[in-house]
CSV table of C-alpha atoms in Angstrom, one decimal:
chain,number,residue,atom,x,y,z
A,10,UNK,CA,-19.9,-11.4,42.7
A,11,UNK,CA,-19.9,-15.0,41.5
A,12,UNK,CA,-19.1,-15.7,37.9
A,13,UNK,CA,-22.0,-18.0,37.5
A,14,UNK,CA,-24.6,-15.5,38.6
A,15,UNK,CA,-26.6,-15.3,35.3
A,16,UNK,CA,-28.7,-18.4,35.1
A,17,UNK,CA,-30.6,-18.8,31.8
A,18,UNK,CA,-34.1,-20.1,31.7
A,19,UNK,CA,-35.5,-20.2,28.1
A,20,UNK,CA,-39.3,-20.0,27.8
A,21,UNK,CA,-40.6,-22.1,24.9
A,22,UNK,CA,-44.4,-21.7,25.2
A,23,UNK,CA,-45.3,-18.3,23.6
A,24,UNK,CA,-48.8,-19.2,22.2
A,25,UNK,CA,-50.8,-18.5,25.3
A,26,UNK,CA,-51.9,-15.1,24.2
A,27,UNK,CA,-54.9,-12.9,25.2
A,28,UNK,CA,-56.3,-11.1,22.2
A,29,UNK,CA,-58.8,-9.0,24.2
A,30,UNK,CA,-56.8,-5.7,23.6
A,31,UNK,CA,-56.7,-6.5,19.9
A,32,UNK,CA,-60.5,-6.7,19.4
A,33,UNK,CA,-60.4,-3.6,17.2
A,34,UNK,CA,-57.3,-4.8,15.4
A,35,UNK,CA,-58.2,-8.4,14.6
A,36,UNK,CA,-55.7,-8.7,11.8
A,37,UNK,CA,-52.9,-7.5,14.0
A,38,UNK,CA,-50.1,-10.0,15.0
A,39,UNK,CA,-49.9,-11.7,18.4
A,40,UNK,CA,-47.4,-10.3,20.8
A,41,UNK,CA,-45.9,-12.9,23.1
A,42,UNK,CA,-46.4,-12.2,26.8
A,43,UNK,CA,-43.8,-14.6,27.9
A,44,UNK,CA,-40.1,-13.7,28.0
A,45,UNK,CA,-37.9,-15.9,25.8
A,46,UNK,CA,-35.0,-15.6,28.2
A,47,UNK,CA,-34.5,-14.7,31.9
A,48,UNK,CA,-31.1,-13.8,33.4
A,49,UNK,CA,-30.4,-13.4,37.1
A,50,UNK,CA,-28.9,-9.9,37.9
A,51,UNK,CA,-27.9,-9.7,41.6
A,52,UNK,CA,-27.1,-6.3,42.6
A,53,UNK,CA,-29.1,-4.5,39.8
A,54,UNK,CA,-29.6,-1.1,41.4
A,55,UNK,CA,-33.0,0.1,42.6
A,56,UNK,CA,-32.7,3.7,41.3
A,57,UNK,CA,-35.2,5.3,38.9
A,58,UNK,CA,-32.8,8.0,37.7
A,59,UNK,CA,-30.0,5.7,36.4
A,60,UNK,CA,-29.6,4.0,33.0
A,61,UNK,CA,-27.5,0.9,33.5
A,62,UNK,CA,-28.5,-1.4,30.5
A,63,UNK,CA,-27.8,-1.1,26.8
A,64,UNK,CA,-27.8,-3.3,23.8
A,65,UNK,CA,-25.1,-2.9,21.1
A,66,UNK,CA,-25.2,-3.0,17.3
A,67,UNK,CA,-23.1,-6.2,17.5
A,68,UNK,CA,-25.7,-7.9,19.8
A,69,UNK,CA,-24.1,-7.6,23.1
A,70,UNK,CA,-26.1,-6.5,26.2
A,71,UNK,CA,-24.1,-4.5,28.8
A,72,UNK,CA,-25.4,-4.2,32.4
A,73,UNK,CA,-23.8,-2.5,35.4
A,74,UNK,CA,-24.1,-4.4,38.6
A,75,UNK,CA,-22.8,-2.0,41.2
A,76,UNK,CA,-19.0,-2.0,40.8
A,77,UNK,CA,-18.8,-4.3,37.8
A,78,UNK,CA,-20.0,-4.5,34.2
A,79,UNK,CA,-21.2,-7.7,32.7
A,80,UNK,CA,-21.8,-8.6,29.0
A,81,UNK,CA,-24.4,-11.0,27.7
A,82,UNK,CA,-23.5,-12.2,24.2
A,83,UNK,CA,-26.9,-12.8,22.5
A,84,UNK,CA,-25.2,-14.5,19.5
A,85,UNK,CA,-23.4,-17.2,21.5
A,86,UNK,CA,-25.7,-17.2,24.6
A,87,UNK,CA,-22.7,-16.6,26.9
A,88,UNK,CA,-22.1,-14.2,29.7
A,89,UNK,CA,-18.8,-12.7,30.9
A,90,UNK,CA,-17.5,-10.0,33.2
A,91,UNK,CA,-16.3,-7.0,31.3
A,92,UNK,CA,-14.7,-4.9,33.9
A,93,UNK,CA,-14.7,-4.4,37.7
A,94,UNK,CA,-13.6,-1.7,40.2
A,95,UNK,CA,-10.4,-2.7,41.8
A,96,UNK,CA,-11.6,-1.2,45.1
A,97,UNK,CA,-15.1,-2.1,46.2
A,98,UNK,CA,-15.4,1.2,48.1
A,99,UNK,CA,-15.1,3.3,45.0
A,100,UNK,CA,-18.1,4.8,43.2
A,101,UNK,CA,-20.2,2.3,41.2
A,102,UNK,CA,-21.1,2.5,37.5
A,103,UNK,CA,-24.3,4.6,37.1
A,104,UNK,CA,-24.7,4.7,33.3
A,105,UNK,CA,-23.8,2.6,30.3
A,106,UNK,CA,-24.1,3.3,26.6
A,107,UNK,CA,-22.7,1.7,23.5
A,108,UNK,CA,-21.5,3.7,20.5
A,109,UNK,CA,-23.6,3.3,17.3
A,110,UNK,CA,-21.1,0.7,15.9
A,111,UNK,CA,-20.9,-1.4,19.0
A,112,UNK,CA,-17.1,-1.0,19.4
A,113,UNK,CA,-16.9,1.4,22.3
A,114,UNK,CA,-18.7,1.1,25.7
A,115,UNK,CA,-19.2,4.4,27.6
A,116,UNK,CA,-19.4,4.0,31.4
A,117,UNK,CA,-20.5,6.8,33.6
A,118,UNK,CA,-19.8,6.7,37.4
A,119,UNK,CA,-20.8,8.1,40.7
A,120,UNK,CA,-17.9,10.7,40.6
A,121,UNK,CA,-19.1,12.3,37.4
A,122,UNK,CA,-16.4,10.6,35.3
A,123,UNK,CA,-17.1,8.9,31.9
A,124,UNK,CA,-14.7,6.1,30.8
A,125,UNK,CA,-14.6,4.9,27.2
A,126,UNK,CA,-13.7,1.2,26.9
A,127,UNK,CA,-12.6,-0.7,23.8
A,128,UNK,CA,-15.0,-3.7,23.7
A,129,UNK,CA,-12.8,-6.1,21.8
A,130,UNK,CA,-9.6,-5.3,23.8
A,131,UNK,CA,-11.5,-4.9,27.1
A,132,UNK,CA,-9.4,-1.9,28.0
A,133,UNK,CA,-10.2,1.7,28.8
A,134,UNK,CA,-9.1,4.1,26.2
A,135,UNK,CA,-10.0,7.5,27.6
A,136,UNK,CA,-11.6,9.3,30.5
A,137,UNK,CA,-13.7,12.4,30.4
A,138,UNK,CA,-14.2,14.7,33.4
A,139,UNK,CA,-16.4,17.7,34.0
A,140,UNK,CA,-19.4,16.8,36.1
A,141,UNK,CA,-19.5,17.5,39.9
A,142,UNK,CA,-21.9,14.6,40.7
A,143,UNK,CA,-22.8,11.2,39.2
A,144,UNK,CA,-23.6,10.6,35.5
A,145,UNK,CA,-27.1,9.3,35.1
A,146,UNK,CA,-27.4,9.1,31.3
A,147,UNK,CA,-25.4,9.0,28.2
A,148,UNK,CA,-26.5,9.5,24.5
A,149,UNK,CA,-24.3,9.1,21.3
A,150,UNK,CA,-24.6,11.4,18.3
A,151,UNK,CA,-22.6,9.4,15.7
A,152,UNK,CA,-19.4,7.5,16.3
A,153,UNK,CA,-17.3,10.5,17.7
A,154,UNK,CA,-19.7,12.6,19.8
A,155,UNK,CA,-21.7,11.8,22.9
A,156,UNK,CA,-23.5,13.7,25.7
A,157,UNK,CA,-23.7,13.0,29.4
A,158,UNK,CA,-26.4,14.1,31.9
A,159,UNK,CA,-25.7,14.4,35.5
A,160,UNK,CA,-27.1,14.8,39.0
A,161,UNK,CA,-25.4,18.2,39.0
A,162,UNK,CA,-28.0,19.3,36.5
A,163,UNK,CA,-25.6,19.9,33.6
A,164,UNK,CA,-25.3,18.2,30.2
A,165,UNK,CA,-21.8,17.9,28.7
A,166,UNK,CA,-21.1,17.0,25.0
A,167,UNK,CA,-17.8,15.3,24.3
A,168,UNK,CA,-15.9,14.7,21.1
A,169,UNK,CA,-13.4,11.9,20.8
A,170,UNK,CA,-11.5,14.0,18.2
A,171,UNK,CA,-10.9,16.9,20.7
A,172,UNK,CA,-8.3,16.8,23.4
A,173,UNK,CA,-10.7,18.7,25.7
A,174,UNK,CA,-12.9,17.0,28.3
A,175,UNK,CA,-16.0,18.5,26.6
A,176,UNK,CA,-16.8,20.7,23.7
A,177,UNK,CA,-20.2,22.0,24.9
A,178,UNK,CA,-22.0,22.5,28.2
A,179,UNK,CA,-25.8,22.8,28.4
A,180,UNK,CA,-27.2,24.4,31.6
A,181,UNK,CA,-30.9,24.7,32.0
A,182,UNK,CA,-32.1,22.0,34.3
A,183,UNK,CA,-32.4,22.9,38.0
A,184,UNK,CA,-32.1,19.3,39.2
A,185,UNK,CA,-30.9,15.9,38.2
A,186,UNK,CA,-30.8,15.1,34.5
A,187,UNK,CA,-32.0,11.5,34.1
A,188,UNK,CA,-33.2,11.3,30.5
A,189,UNK,CA,-31.1,12.1,27.4
A,190,UNK,CA,-31.5,11.3,23.6
A,191,UNK,CA,-30.1,12.7,20.5
A,192,UNK,CA,-32.5,12.8,17.5
A,193,UNK,CA,-31.9,10.3,14.7
A,194,UNK,CA,-30.5,13.1,12.4
A,195,UNK,CA,-28.3,14.3,15.1
A,196,UNK,CA,-29.6,17.9,15.1
A,197,UNK,CA,-31.5,18.0,18.4
A,198,UNK,CA,-30.9,16.7,21.9
A,199,UNK,CA,-33.8,16.1,24.2
A,200,UNK,CA,-33.2,16.1,28.0
A,201,UNK,CA,-35.5,15.3,30.9
A,202,UNK,CA,-34.9,16.1,34.6
A,203,UNK,CA,-36.1,15.7,38.1
A,204,UNK,CA,-37.2,19.4,37.8
A,205,UNK,CA,-40.1,18.2,35.7
A,206,UNK,CA,-38.8,19.9,32.6
A,207,UNK,CA,-38.0,18.8,29.1
A,208,UNK,CA,-35.4,20.8,27.1
A,209,UNK,CA,-34.7,20.7,23.4
A,210,UNK,CA,-31.1,21.6,22.5
A,211,UNK,CA,-29.4,22.2,19.2
A,212,UNK,CA,-26.0,20.9,18.1
A,213,UNK,CA,-25.1,24.4,17.0
A,214,UNK,CA,-25.6,26.4,20.2
A,215,UNK,CA,-25.7,26.0,24.0
A,216,UNK,CA,-28.9,27.9,24.6
A,217,UNK,CA,-32.1,25.7,24.7
A,218,UNK,CA,-34.3,25.8,21.7
A,219,UNK,CA,-37.3,25.0,23.8
A,220,UNK,CA,-38.4,24.2,27.4
A,221,UNK,CA,-41.5,22.1,28.0
A,222,UNK,CA,-43.1,22.4,31.5
A,223,UNK,CA,-46.2,20.2,31.0
A,224,UNK,CA,-45.0,17.2,33.0
A,225,UNK,CA,-45.6,17.0,36.7
A,226,UNK,CA,-42.8,14.6,37.6
A,227,UNK,CA,-39.3,13.5,36.7
A,228,UNK,CA,-38.8,12.7,33.0
A,229,UNK,CA,-36.5,9.8,32.4
A,230,UNK,CA,-38.4,8.1,29.5
A,231,UNK,CA,-37.5,9.8,26.2
A,232,UNK,CA,-37.6,8.5,22.6
A,233,UNK,CA,-37.6,9.9,19.1
A,234,UNK,CA,-39.5,8.4,16.2
A,235,UNK,CA,-37.1,6.9,13.6
A,236,UNK,CA,-39.8,7.2,11.0
A,237,UNK,CA,-41.0,10.9,11.3
A,238,UNK,CA,-38.6,13.7,11.7
A,239,UNK,CA,-39.0,16.0,14.7
A,240,UNK,CA,-41.4,13.6,16.5
A,241,UNK,CA,-40.6,13.2,20.2
A,242,UNK,CA,-42.2,11.2,23.0
A,243,UNK,CA,-41.6,11.8,26.7
A,244,UNK,CA,-43.1,10.2,29.8
A,245,UNK,CA,-43.2,11.1,33.4
A,246,UNK,CA,-42.8,9.5,36.8
A,247,UNK,CA,-45.4,8.6,39.4
A,248,UNK,CA,-46.9,12.0,40.0
A,249,UNK,CA,-47.3,12.5,36.2
A,250,UNK,CA,-48.0,9.1,34.7
A,251,UNK,CA,-48.5,10.5,31.2
A,252,UNK,CA,-47.0,10.1,27.7
A,253,UNK,CA,-46.7,13.3,25.7
A,254,UNK,CA,-46.0,13.7,22.1
A,255,UNK,CA,-44.1,16.7,20.7
A,256,UNK,CA,-43.4,18.4,17.5
A,257,UNK,CA,-39.9,19.8,17.9
A,258,UNK,CA,-40.2,21.8,14.7
A,259,UNK,CA,-43.2,23.9,15.9
A,260,UNK,CA,-42.1,23.2,19.5
A,261,UNK,CA,-45.7,22.1,20.5
A,262,UNK,CA,-47.4,19.2,22.2
A,263,UNK,CA,-49.6,17.4,19.7
A,264,UNK,CA,-51.0,14.6,21.8
A,265,UNK,CA,-50.9,13.0,25.3
A,266,UNK,CA,-52.3,9.9,26.9
A,267,UNK,CA,-52.6,8.9,30.6
A,268,UNK,CA,-51.1,5.8,31.9
A,269,UNK,CA,-52.0,4.2,35.3
A,270,UNK,CA,-48.4,4.2,36.7
A,271,UNK,CA,-44.9,5.6,36.7
A,272,UNK,CA,-43.2,5.4,33.3
A,273,UNK,CA,-39.6,4.4,33.6
A,274,UNK,CA,-38.7,3.8,30.0
A,275,UNK,CA,-40.0,4.3,26.5
A,276,UNK,CA,-38.6,3.0,23.1
A,277,UNK,CA,-39.9,3.7,19.6
A,278,UNK,CA,-39.8,0.7,17.3
A,279,UNK,CA,-37.2,0.8,14.5
A,280,UNK,CA,-39.4,-1.3,12.3
A,281,UNK,CA,-42.9,-0.1,12.7
A,282,UNK,CA,-45.1,2.8,14.1
A,283,UNK,CA,-45.2,1.3,17.6
A,284,UNK,CA,-43.5,1.9,20.9
A,285,UNK,CA,-43.0,0.2,24.2
A,286,UNK,CA,-43.1,1.5,27.8
A,287,UNK,CA,-41.9,0.0,31.0
A,288,UNK,CA,-43.6,0.9,34.2
A,289,UNK,CA,-43.0,1.2,37.9
A,290,UNK,CA,-45.2,2.1,40.8
A,291,UNK,CA,-47.5,0.5,41.0
A,292,UNK,CA,-48.1,-1.9,38.1
A,293,UNK,CA,-44.6,-3.1,37.1
A,294,UNK,CA,-45.8,-3.9,33.6
A,295,UNK,CA,-44.7,-3.5,30.0
A,296,UNK,CA,-47.0,-2.0,27.4
A,297,UNK,CA,-46.8,-2.1,23.6
A,298,UNK,CA,-48.5,0.8,21.9
A,299,UNK,CA,-49.7,1.7,18.4
A,300,UNK,CA,-48.8,5.1,17.1
A,301,UNK,CA,-50.4,7.6,16.2
A,302,UNK,CA,-53.6,6.0,17.6
A,303,UNK,CA,-52.0,5.6,21.1
A,304,UNK,CA,-53.8,2.3,21.5
A,305,UNK,CA,-52.4,-0.5,23.8
A,306,UNK,CA,-51.6,-3.4,21.7
A,307,UNK,CA,-50.5,-5.6,24.6
A,308,UNK,CA,-50.0,-5.5,28.3
A,309,UNK,CA,-47.4,-7.8,29.8
A,310,UNK,CA,-48.2,-8.0,33.5
A,311,UNK,CA,-48.7,-10.6,36.3
A,312,UNK,CA,-46.4,-13.4,36.7
A,313,UNK,CA,-44.7,-13.0,33.4
A,314,UNK,CA,-43.7,-9.4,34.0
A,315,UNK,CA,-41.4,-8.3,36.8
A,316,UNK,CA,-42.2,-8.4,40.5
A,317,UNK,CA,-40.8,-4.9,41.0
A,318,UNK,CA,-40.4,-1.7,39.1
A,319,UNK,CA,-39.2,-2.2,35.5
A,320,UNK,CA,-36.5,0.5,35.7
A,321,UNK,CA,-34.4,-0.2,32.7
A,322,UNK,CA,-35.0,-1.2,29.1
A,323,UNK,CA,-33.0,-1.4,25.7
A,324,UNK,CA,-33.8,-2.6,22.3
A,325,UNK,CA,-32.0,-5.2,20.0
A,326,UNK,CA,-30.1,-4.2,16.9
A,327,UNK,CA,-32.7,-5.9,14.6
A,328,UNK,CA,-35.4,-3.9,16.3
A,329,UNK,CA,-37.6,-6.8,17.2
A,330,UNK,CA,-36.7,-7.4,20.9
A,331,UNK,CA,-36.2,-5.5,24.1
A,332,UNK,CA,-34.5,-6.5,27.3
A,333,UNK,CA,-36.0,-5.2,30.6
A,334,UNK,CA,-34.3,-4.8,33.9
A,335,UNK,CA,-35.9,-4.6,37.4
A,336,UNK,CA,-34.9,-4.2,41.0
A,337,UNK,CA,-36.3,-7.7,41.4
A,338,UNK,CA,-32.8,-8.5,40.1
A,339,UNK,CA,-33.7,-10.1,36.8
A,340,UNK,CA,-33.3,-9.3,33.1
A,341,UNK,CA,-36.1,-10.4,30.9
A,342,UNK,CA,-36.0,-10.6,27.0
A,343,UNK,CA,-39.1,-10.0,25.0
A,344,UNK,CA,-40.2,-10.3,21.3
A,345,UNK,CA,-42.4,-7.2,21.1
A,346,UNK,CA,-42.0,-5.6,17.7
A,347,UNK,CA,-42.4,-7.0,14.1
A,348,UNK,CA,-39.5,-7.6,11.7
A,349,UNK,CA,-38.2,-4.9,9.5
A,350,UNK,CA,-40.5,-4.7,6.5
A,351,UNK,CA,-38.9,-6.2,3.3
A,352,UNK,CA,-38.4,-3.7,0.5
A,353,UNK,CA,-40.7,-4.4,-2.4
A,354,UNK,CA,-38.9,-4.7,-5.7
A,355,UNK,CA,-39.8,-2.1,-8.4
A,356,UNK,CA,-41.2,-3.5,-11.6
A,357,UNK,CA,-40.3,-0.3,-13.3
A,358,UNK,CA,-36.7,-0.3,-11.9
A,359,UNK,CA,-35.8,-4.0,-11.3
A,360,UNK,CA,-32.9,-5.0,-9.2
A,361,UNK,CA,-29.5,-5.0,-11.0
A,362,UNK,CA,-29.0,-8.7,-10.1
A,363,UNK,CA,-32.1,-9.5,-12.2
A,364,UNK,CA,-30.8,-7.7,-15.3
A,365,UNK,CA,-29.4,-9.9,-18.0
């Protein structure tokens, strides 16, 4: 691996927009279809089931490239090697996930071990064991608790305050667990697997609260709405190609929409009622959607999108941007969501700084 591998090519022309999809939403903003940055990522794995990119609260992008992990500093525009396996014949890193504060990076590997690294010190601080096969996905629930999903079909919940390797084990999937997300309030965990099942788990018990069987392919793409409690979106692989919307209070499907390709990732906007999907076979495009209308606001395809499956995606801390990763061995950065709305000052209860 050469240290100079990530070459940066900024794209300045973002005004060439096609507004055809917005004909019914003429007042809606333009969504750039050109990435504002491209990074080379040689060795980025071609594996639908893994999750090897994440963007921290402190604006660092971590990406696993086989036996090493690299960090892109979005603030400074610099790249550095974070860690590397001493022996190249050892298992590669298969999952990466930052803690909510951006201080700790969790790295899952092909042996089912999860390492926690101190970002500032660049040193491992703890290892968690328990899986029999590789870790595909990691999801944090606050600063002390995280869960891991494995090819062995199990989900382990770990607590940094406990001396044990894990404090809870969820067994329900009959095949690889490739999608995992804790709800924003930390009360429910959604998991998706290669058994075409979605499970809803509680933080209070190890038996599932619900099992959804409506998908016809592996479910890796999972996202919760940060704006409406108990609203979950899941999307399936090539044999399914649908996005389904669930109410996890009534445990029922409330909407679904067909896409024309494998859905590899889905992220709900922090700032608006929109979400973005990344696709694989056979379109390799990125789509921005309006919720709850389920209208496509923009399709990024052709030369500007990736030339192969868009397998990985993560969103920025300000909620305006996403980074996508593909087995075409590039990372692309996109401005897809609006800024966070400014809170309007109340005339009845003015800000304390305006009081005299």
